[in-house]
C-alpha atoms as an extended CHARMM CRD file, in Angstrom:
* protein
*
       158  EXT
         1         1  ALA       CA              0.0250000000       -0.2920000000        0.1060000000  PROA      1               0.0000000000
         2         2  ARG       CA              1.2740000000        3.5530000000       -0.9140000000  PROA      2               0.0000000000
         3         3  PHE       CA              1.0670000000        5.9850000000        2.0070000000  PROA      3               0.0000000000
         4         4  ASN       CA             -0.1730000000        8.9010000000        0.3540000000  PROA      4               0.0000000000
         5         5  VAL       CA             -2.1240000000       11.9790000000        1.3090000000  PROA      5               0.0000000000
         6         6  ALA       CA             -5.2790000000       10.1900000000        2.4590000000  PROA      6               0.0000000000
         7         7  GLY       CA             -2.7170000000        7.8280000000        4.2690000000  PROA      7               0.0000000000
         8         8  SER       CA             -1.4440000000       10.9540000000        5.8310000000  PROA      8               0.0000000000
         9         9  ARG       CA             -4.9630000000       12.3340000000        6.9640000000  PROA      9               0.0000000000
        10        10  MET       CA             -5.0760000000        8.6440000000        8.3880000000  PROA      10              0.0000000000
        11        11  MET       CA             -1.9250000000        8.8470000000       10.0770000000  PROA      11              0.0000000000
        12        12  GLU       CA             -3.1510000000       12.5170000000       11.8480000000  PROA      12              0.0000000000
        13        13  ALA       CA             -6.3020000000       10.6060000000       12.9260000000  PROA      13              0.0000000000
        14        14  LEU       CA             -4.7690000000        8.0830000000       14.4820000000  PROA      14              0.0000000000
        15        15  SER       CA             -1.9740000000       10.0730000000       16.3990000000  PROA      15              0.0000000000
        16        16  LEU       CA             -4.8970000000       12.0410000000       17.7300000000  PROA      16              0.0000000000
        17        17  GLU       CA             -6.7860000000        8.7290000000       18.6030000000  PROA      17              0.0000000000
        18        18  LEU       CA             -3.9880000000        6.8230000000       19.9950000000  PROA      18              0.0000000000
        19        19  ASP       CA             -1.7240000000        9.7410000000       21.3760000000  PROA      19              0.0000000000
        20        20  PHE       CA              1.3690000000        9.6870000000       19.7950000000  PROA      20              0.0000000000
        21        21  PRO       CA              3.2960000000       12.3750000000       18.4810000000  PROA      21              0.0000000000
        22        22  TYR       CA              2.5190000000       13.3160000000       14.5700000000  PROA      22              0.0000000000
        23        23  ARG       CA              3.7440000000       16.7030000000       12.9730000000  PROA      23              0.0000000000
        24        24  ARG       CA              3.5200000000       18.0540000000        9.3930000000  PROA      24              0.0000000000
        25        25  CYS       CA              6.4330000000       19.6140000000        8.7630000000  PROA      25              0.0000000000
        26        26  GLY       CA              6.9710000000       19.8940000000        4.9570000000  PROA      26              0.0000000000
        27        27  ALA       CA              9.6270000000       18.6350000000        2.5050000000  PROA      27              0.0000000000
        28        28  LEU       CA             12.5750000000       20.3270000000        0.3500000000  PROA      28              0.0000000000
        29        29  VAL       CA             14.0650000000       18.5860000000       -2.0250000000  PROA      29              0.0000000000
        30        30  LEU       CA             16.8970000000       20.4550000000       -3.5400000000  PROA      30              0.0000000000
        31        31  CYS       CA             18.5380000000       20.0130000000       -7.0540000000  PROA      31              0.0000000000
        32        32  PHE       CA             22.2250000000       21.0540000000       -7.4040000000  PROA      32              0.0000000000
        33        33  ASP       CA             22.6880000000       20.3180000000      -10.8850000000  PROA      33              0.0000000000
        34        34  GLU       CA             20.6410000000       21.6460000000      -14.0060000000  PROA      34              0.0000000000
        35        35  ALA       CA             21.1360000000       18.3320000000      -15.4100000000  PROA      35              0.0000000000
        36        36  ASP       CA             19.2400000000       16.5740000000      -12.7620000000  PROA      36              0.0000000000
        37        37  ILE       CA             15.7620000000       18.8660000000      -13.1580000000  PROA      37              0.0000000000
        38        38  PRO       CA             13.9110000000       16.4550000000      -15.2670000000  PROA      38              0.0000000000
        39        39  ARG       CA             14.4560000000       13.9520000000      -12.2910000000  PROA      39              0.0000000000
        40        40  LEU       CA             12.8830000000       16.7360000000      -10.2330000000  PROA      40              0.0000000000
        41        41  GLU       CA             10.2000000000       17.0980000000      -12.1260000000  PROA      41              0.0000000000
        42        42  GLU       CA              9.5760000000       13.1730000000      -12.3840000000  PROA      42              0.0000000000
        43        43  LEU       CA              9.5560000000       13.1500000000       -8.6280000000  PROA      43              0.0000000000
        44        44  LYS       CA              6.8930000000       15.9760000000       -8.9430000000  PROA      44              0.0000000000
        45        45  ARG       CA              4.8650000000       13.8730000000      -11.4680000000  PROA      45              0.0000000000
        46        46  ARG       CA              5.1160000000       11.1630000000       -9.0250000000  PROA      46              0.0000000000
        47        47  GLY       CA              4.0350000000       12.5860000000       -6.0730000000  PROA      47              0.0000000000
        48        48  GLU       CA              1.0660000000       14.1580000000       -7.6750000000  PROA      48              0.0000000000
        49        49  ARG       CA              0.2760000000       10.5180000000       -9.2050000000  PROA      49              0.0000000000
        50        50  ASN       CA              0.3900000000        9.7110000000       -5.2280000000  PROA      50              0.0000000000
        51        51  GLY       CA             -2.3210000000       12.5210000000       -4.5830000000  PROA      51              0.0000000000
        52        52  VAL       CA              0.3610000000       14.7600000000       -2.8040000000  PROA      52              0.0000000000
        53        53  GLU       CA             -1.1430000000       18.1910000000       -2.5900000000  PROA      53              0.0000000000
        54        54  GLY       CA              1.1560000000       21.5110000000       -3.3580000000  PROA      54              0.0000000000
        55        55  LEU       CA              3.9970000000       20.2770000000       -4.9600000000  PROA      55              0.0000000000
        56        56  THR       CA              5.6730000000       22.9440000000       -6.6300000000  PROA      56              0.0000000000
        57        57  VAL       CA              9.5260000000       23.4090000000       -8.4910000000  PROA      57              0.0000000000
        58        58  LEU       CA             10.9990000000       26.1870000000       -7.2580000000  PROA      58              0.0000000000
        59        59  ASP       CA             13.4800000000       28.5080000000       -9.5330000000  PROA      59              0.0000000000
        60        60  ARG       CA             16.8360000000       29.5690000000       -7.0370000000  PROA      60              0.0000000000
        61        61  ALA       CA             15.1830000000       32.9310000000       -6.1810000000  PROA      61              0.0000000000
        62        62  SER       CA             11.6550000000       31.5170000000       -5.4690000000  PROA      62              0.0000000000
        63        63  LEU       CA             13.6740000000       29.1510000000       -3.1300000000  PROA      63              0.0000000000
        64        64  ARG       CA             15.9520000000       32.3530000000       -1.3280000000  PROA      64              0.0000000000
        65        65  ARG       CA             12.5960000000       33.9270000000       -0.8290000000  PROA      65              0.0000000000
        66        66  GLN       CA             11.0980000000       30.9330000000        0.9360000000  PROA      66              0.0000000000
        67        67  GLU       CA             13.5980000000       29.6600000000        3.1870000000  PROA      67              0.0000000000
        68        68  PRO       CA             14.5040000000       29.5860000000        6.1960000000  PROA      68              0.0000000000
        69        69  ARG       CA             10.8490000000       29.4230000000        7.0140000000  PROA      69              0.0000000000
        70        70  VAL       CA              8.0950000000       27.5320000000        5.0580000000  PROA      70              0.0000000000
        71        71  SER       CA              4.4880000000       28.6140000000        5.6950000000  PROA      71              0.0000000000
        72        72  PRO       CA              3.1130000000       26.3120000000        8.3610000000  PROA      72              0.0000000000
        73        73  ASP       CA             -0.2350000000       25.8660000000        5.6460000000  PROA      73              0.0000000000
        74        74  ALA       CA              2.1500000000       24.3720000000        2.9260000000  PROA      74              0.0000000000
        75        75  PRO       CA              4.0610000000       21.1590000000        4.2440000000  PROA      75              0.0000000000
        76        76  THR       CA              2.9660000000       18.1020000000        2.4100000000  PROA      76              0.0000000000
        77        77  SER       CA              5.1640000000       16.1450000000        4.4550000000  PROA      77              0.0000000000
        78        78  ALA       CA              5.1650000000       14.9860000000        8.2170000000  PROA      78              0.0000000000
        79        79  ILE       CA              7.2160000000       13.1300000000       10.9810000000  PROA      79              0.0000000000
        80        80  ILE       CA              5.8110000000       10.9680000000       13.5770000000  PROA      80              0.0000000000
        81        81  CYS       CA              7.7340000000        9.6930000000       16.8620000000  PROA      81              0.0000000000
        82        82  PRO       CA              8.0450000000        5.7180000000       15.5500000000  PROA      82              0.0000000000
        83        83  PHE       CA              8.9270000000        4.7370000000       19.1560000000  PROA      83              0.0000000000
        84        84  GLY       CA              5.5590000000        6.6170000000       20.3060000000  PROA      84              0.0000000000
        85        85  MET       CA              3.6970000000        5.2720000000       17.3120000000  PROA      85              0.0000000000
        86        86  THR       CA              4.3080000000        1.9610000000       17.7830000000  PROA      86              0.0000000000
        87        87  ILE       CA              3.6810000000        1.6900000000       21.5500000000  PROA      87              0.0000000000
        88        88  ALA       CA              0.4270000000        2.8710000000       20.8750000000  PROA      88              0.0000000000
        89        89  LEU       CA             -0.4450000000        0.6740000000       18.2450000000  PROA      89              0.0000000000
        90        90  ALA       CA              0.8520000000       -2.3700000000       19.9210000000  PROA      90              0.0000000000
        91        91  GLU       CA             -1.2880000000       -1.2370000000       23.4230000000  PROA      91              0.0000000000
        92        92  ASN       CA             -4.1400000000       -0.6610000000       21.1750000000  PROA      92              0.0000000000
        93        93  ALA       CA             -3.9790000000       -4.3960000000       19.5990000000  PROA      93              0.0000000000
        94        94  ALA       CA             -3.4690000000       -6.0920000000       23.1880000000  PROA      94              0.0000000000
        95        95  ALA       CA             -6.3700000000       -4.2730000000       24.0150000000  PROA      95              0.0000000000
        96        96  ASN       CA             -8.2280000000       -5.8150000000       20.9040000000  PROA      96              0.0000000000
        97        97  GLY       CA             -6.8840000000       -9.4970000000       21.6310000000  PROA      97              0.0000000000
        98        98  CYS       CA             -3.8890000000       -9.3600000000       19.5910000000  PROA      98              0.0000000000
        99        99  GLU       CA             -1.3380000000      -12.1870000000       20.5880000000  PROA      99              0.0000000000
       100       100  PHE       CA              2.5690000000      -11.0060000000       19.7750000000  PROA      100             0.0000000000
       101       101  ARG       CA              4.9440000000      -13.8620000000       19.0130000000  PROA      101             0.0000000000
       102       102  PHE       CA              8.6650000000      -12.0030000000       20.3960000000  PROA      102             0.0000000000
       103       103  ASP       CA             11.9900000000      -13.3520000000       18.8970000000  PROA      103             0.0000000000
       104       104  THR       CA             10.1380000000      -15.7240000000       16.0700000000  PROA      104             0.0000000000
       105       105  GLU       CA             11.4190000000      -15.1770000000       12.2720000000  PROA      105             0.0000000000
       106       106  VAL       CA              9.2140000000      -15.8220000000        9.7980000000  PROA      106             0.0000000000
       107       107  ARG       CA             10.9290000000      -18.1980000000        7.1370000000  PROA      107             0.0000000000
       108       108  ARG       CA              7.9610000000      -19.1000000000        4.9070000000  PROA      108             0.0000000000
       109       109  ILE       CA              4.3810000000      -17.7900000000        4.6080000000  PROA      109             0.0000000000
       110       110  ARG       CA              1.8590000000      -19.1480000000        3.0630000000  PROA      110             0.0000000000
       111       111  ARG       CA             -2.2240000000      -18.7580000000        2.2400000000  PROA      111             0.0000000000
       112       112  GLU       CA             -4.3410000000      -21.5250000000        2.6620000000  PROA      112             0.0000000000
       113       113  GLY       CA             -8.0060000000      -20.8690000000        2.2850000000  PROA      113             0.0000000000
       114       114  ASP       CA             -9.3350000000      -18.4410000000        4.6380000000  PROA      114             0.0000000000
       115       115  HSD       CA             -6.0670000000      -18.5640000000        6.7440000000  PROA      115             0.0000000000
       116       116  PHE       CA             -2.0050000000      -18.1140000000        6.7010000000  PROA      116             0.0000000000
       117       117  LEU       CA              0.5690000000      -20.9390000000        7.8380000000  PROA      117             0.0000000000
       118       118  LEU       CA              3.5590000000      -19.4540000000        8.9930000000  PROA      118             0.0000000000
       119       119  GLU       CA              6.9960000000      -21.6970000000        9.3570000000  PROA      119             0.0000000000
       120       120  THR       CA              9.1670000000      -20.0620000000       11.8270000000  PROA      120             0.0000000000
       121       121  ASN       CA             12.0750000000      -20.6700000000       13.9600000000  PROA      121             0.0000000000
       122       122  ARG       CA              9.8000000000      -21.7970000000       16.8890000000  PROA      122             0.0000000000
       123       123  GLY       CA              7.4430000000      -24.1190000000       15.0870000000  PROA      123             0.0000000000
       124       124  THR       CA              4.4090000000      -23.6270000000       12.6260000000  PROA      124             0.0000000000
       125       125  LEU       CA              1.7960000000      -21.2150000000       13.2950000000  PROA      125             0.0000000000
       126       126  GLU       CA             -1.8020000000      -20.5780000000       11.7940000000  PROA      126             0.0000000000
       127       127  SER       CA             -3.6210000000      -17.4550000000       11.8920000000  PROA      127             0.0000000000
       128       128  ARG       CA             -6.4450000000      -15.3950000000        9.9770000000  PROA      128             0.0000000000
       129       129  VAL       CA             -4.6690000000      -12.4180000000        9.9770000000  PROA      129             0.0000000000
       130       130  VAL       CA             -0.9350000000      -11.5760000000       10.1040000000  PROA      130             0.0000000000
       131       131  ILE       CA              0.5420000000       -8.2930000000       10.9460000000  PROA      131             0.0000000000
       132       132  ALA       CA              4.1440000000       -8.3280000000        9.3270000000  PROA      132             0.0000000000
       133       133  ALA       CA              6.5670000000       -5.9060000000       11.2990000000  PROA      133             0.0000000000
       134       134  ALA       CA              9.5360000000       -6.5080000000        9.0540000000  PROA      134             0.0000000000
       135       135  GLY       CA             10.4900000000       -3.2870000000        8.2710000000  PROA      135             0.0000000000
       136       136  VAL       CA             13.0750000000       -3.0990000000        5.3290000000  PROA      136             0.0000000000
       137       137  TYR       CA             12.7820000000       -6.7520000000        4.9950000000  PROA      137             0.0000000000
       138       138  GLY       CA              8.8240000000       -6.6410000000        4.4530000000  PROA      138             0.0000000000
       139       139  ASP       CA              9.3660000000       -7.3460000000        0.7940000000  PROA      139             0.0000000000
       140       140  ALA       CA             10.3930000000      -10.4730000000        1.4120000000  PROA      140             0.0000000000
       141       141  LEU       CA              6.9860000000      -11.7820000000        2.9310000000  PROA      141             0.0000000000
       142       142  HSD       CA              5.0990000000       -9.9590000000        0.6390000000  PROA      142             0.0000000000
       143       143  ASN       CA              6.9240000000      -11.5240000000       -2.3250000000  PROA      143             0.0000000000
       144       144  GLN       CA              6.1920000000      -14.8540000000       -0.9190000000  PROA      144             0.0000000000
       145       145  LEU       CA              2.2500000000      -14.1520000000       -0.9690000000  PROA      145             0.0000000000
       146       146  CYS       CA              1.4400000000      -11.6840000000       -3.7270000000  PROA      146             0.0000000000
       147       147  GLU       CA              2.1160000000      -12.0060000000       -7.5980000000  PROA      147             0.0000000000
       148       148  THR       CA              3.2110000000       -8.0530000000       -7.9900000000  PROA      148             0.0000000000
       149       149  LYS       CA              6.8760000000       -8.0510000000       -6.2420000000  PROA      149             0.0000000000
       150       150  LEU       CA              8.1570000000       -5.3440000000       -4.4590000000  PROA      150             0.0000000000
       151       151  THR       CA             11.6690000000       -4.2300000000       -3.7900000000  PROA      151             0.0000000000
       152       152  ILE       CA             12.2200000000       -2.2660000000       -0.4910000000  PROA      152             0.0000000000
       153       153  VAL       CA             14.9180000000        0.1560000000       -0.8140000000  PROA      153             0.0000000000
       154       154  PRO       CA             16.0050000000        1.8910000000        2.7210000000  PROA      154             0.0000000000
       155       155  ARG       CA             16.2510000000        5.5030000000        2.9890000000  PROA      155             0.0000000000
       156       156  ARG       CA             18.0310000000        7.3280000000        5.5220000000  PROA      156             0.0000000000
       157       157  GLY       CA             15.7360000000       10.4870000000        6.9070000000  PROA      157             0.0000000000
       158       158  GLU       CA             13.8930000000       11.4720000000        9.7800000000  PROA      158             0.0000000000
């Protein structure tokens, strides 16, 4: 699933409901070489296709006028506290009957009818619902179940 503007609104609502930090802060992508402008334009088009509002490409003079402070009603990016959000989600899941399996590596996952079978380092588990918290290894689990293959490329950021 893509994280888009609707996802951003959902994340903001979830942060209010579960009480973890969320802040719209905006993002600025800089291009230092004229040869990279087509890549910047493609990034803008991709963002627009994903529903991100308010994207614009600025020339040098416009950028200098906007920095160092961008208007607070302009941001289309946000940051959250991943620790606070994770704790809030885990508390909510536990309150709703979730069973956690720590230190359990899923080696293989497959769907059988209306449930999943997970072969793990601690034996086989069966479940109607699986929430994969595999982080940058999530594509390995996804690719065992779905025809459309994913590749997660980690990026450093906030």
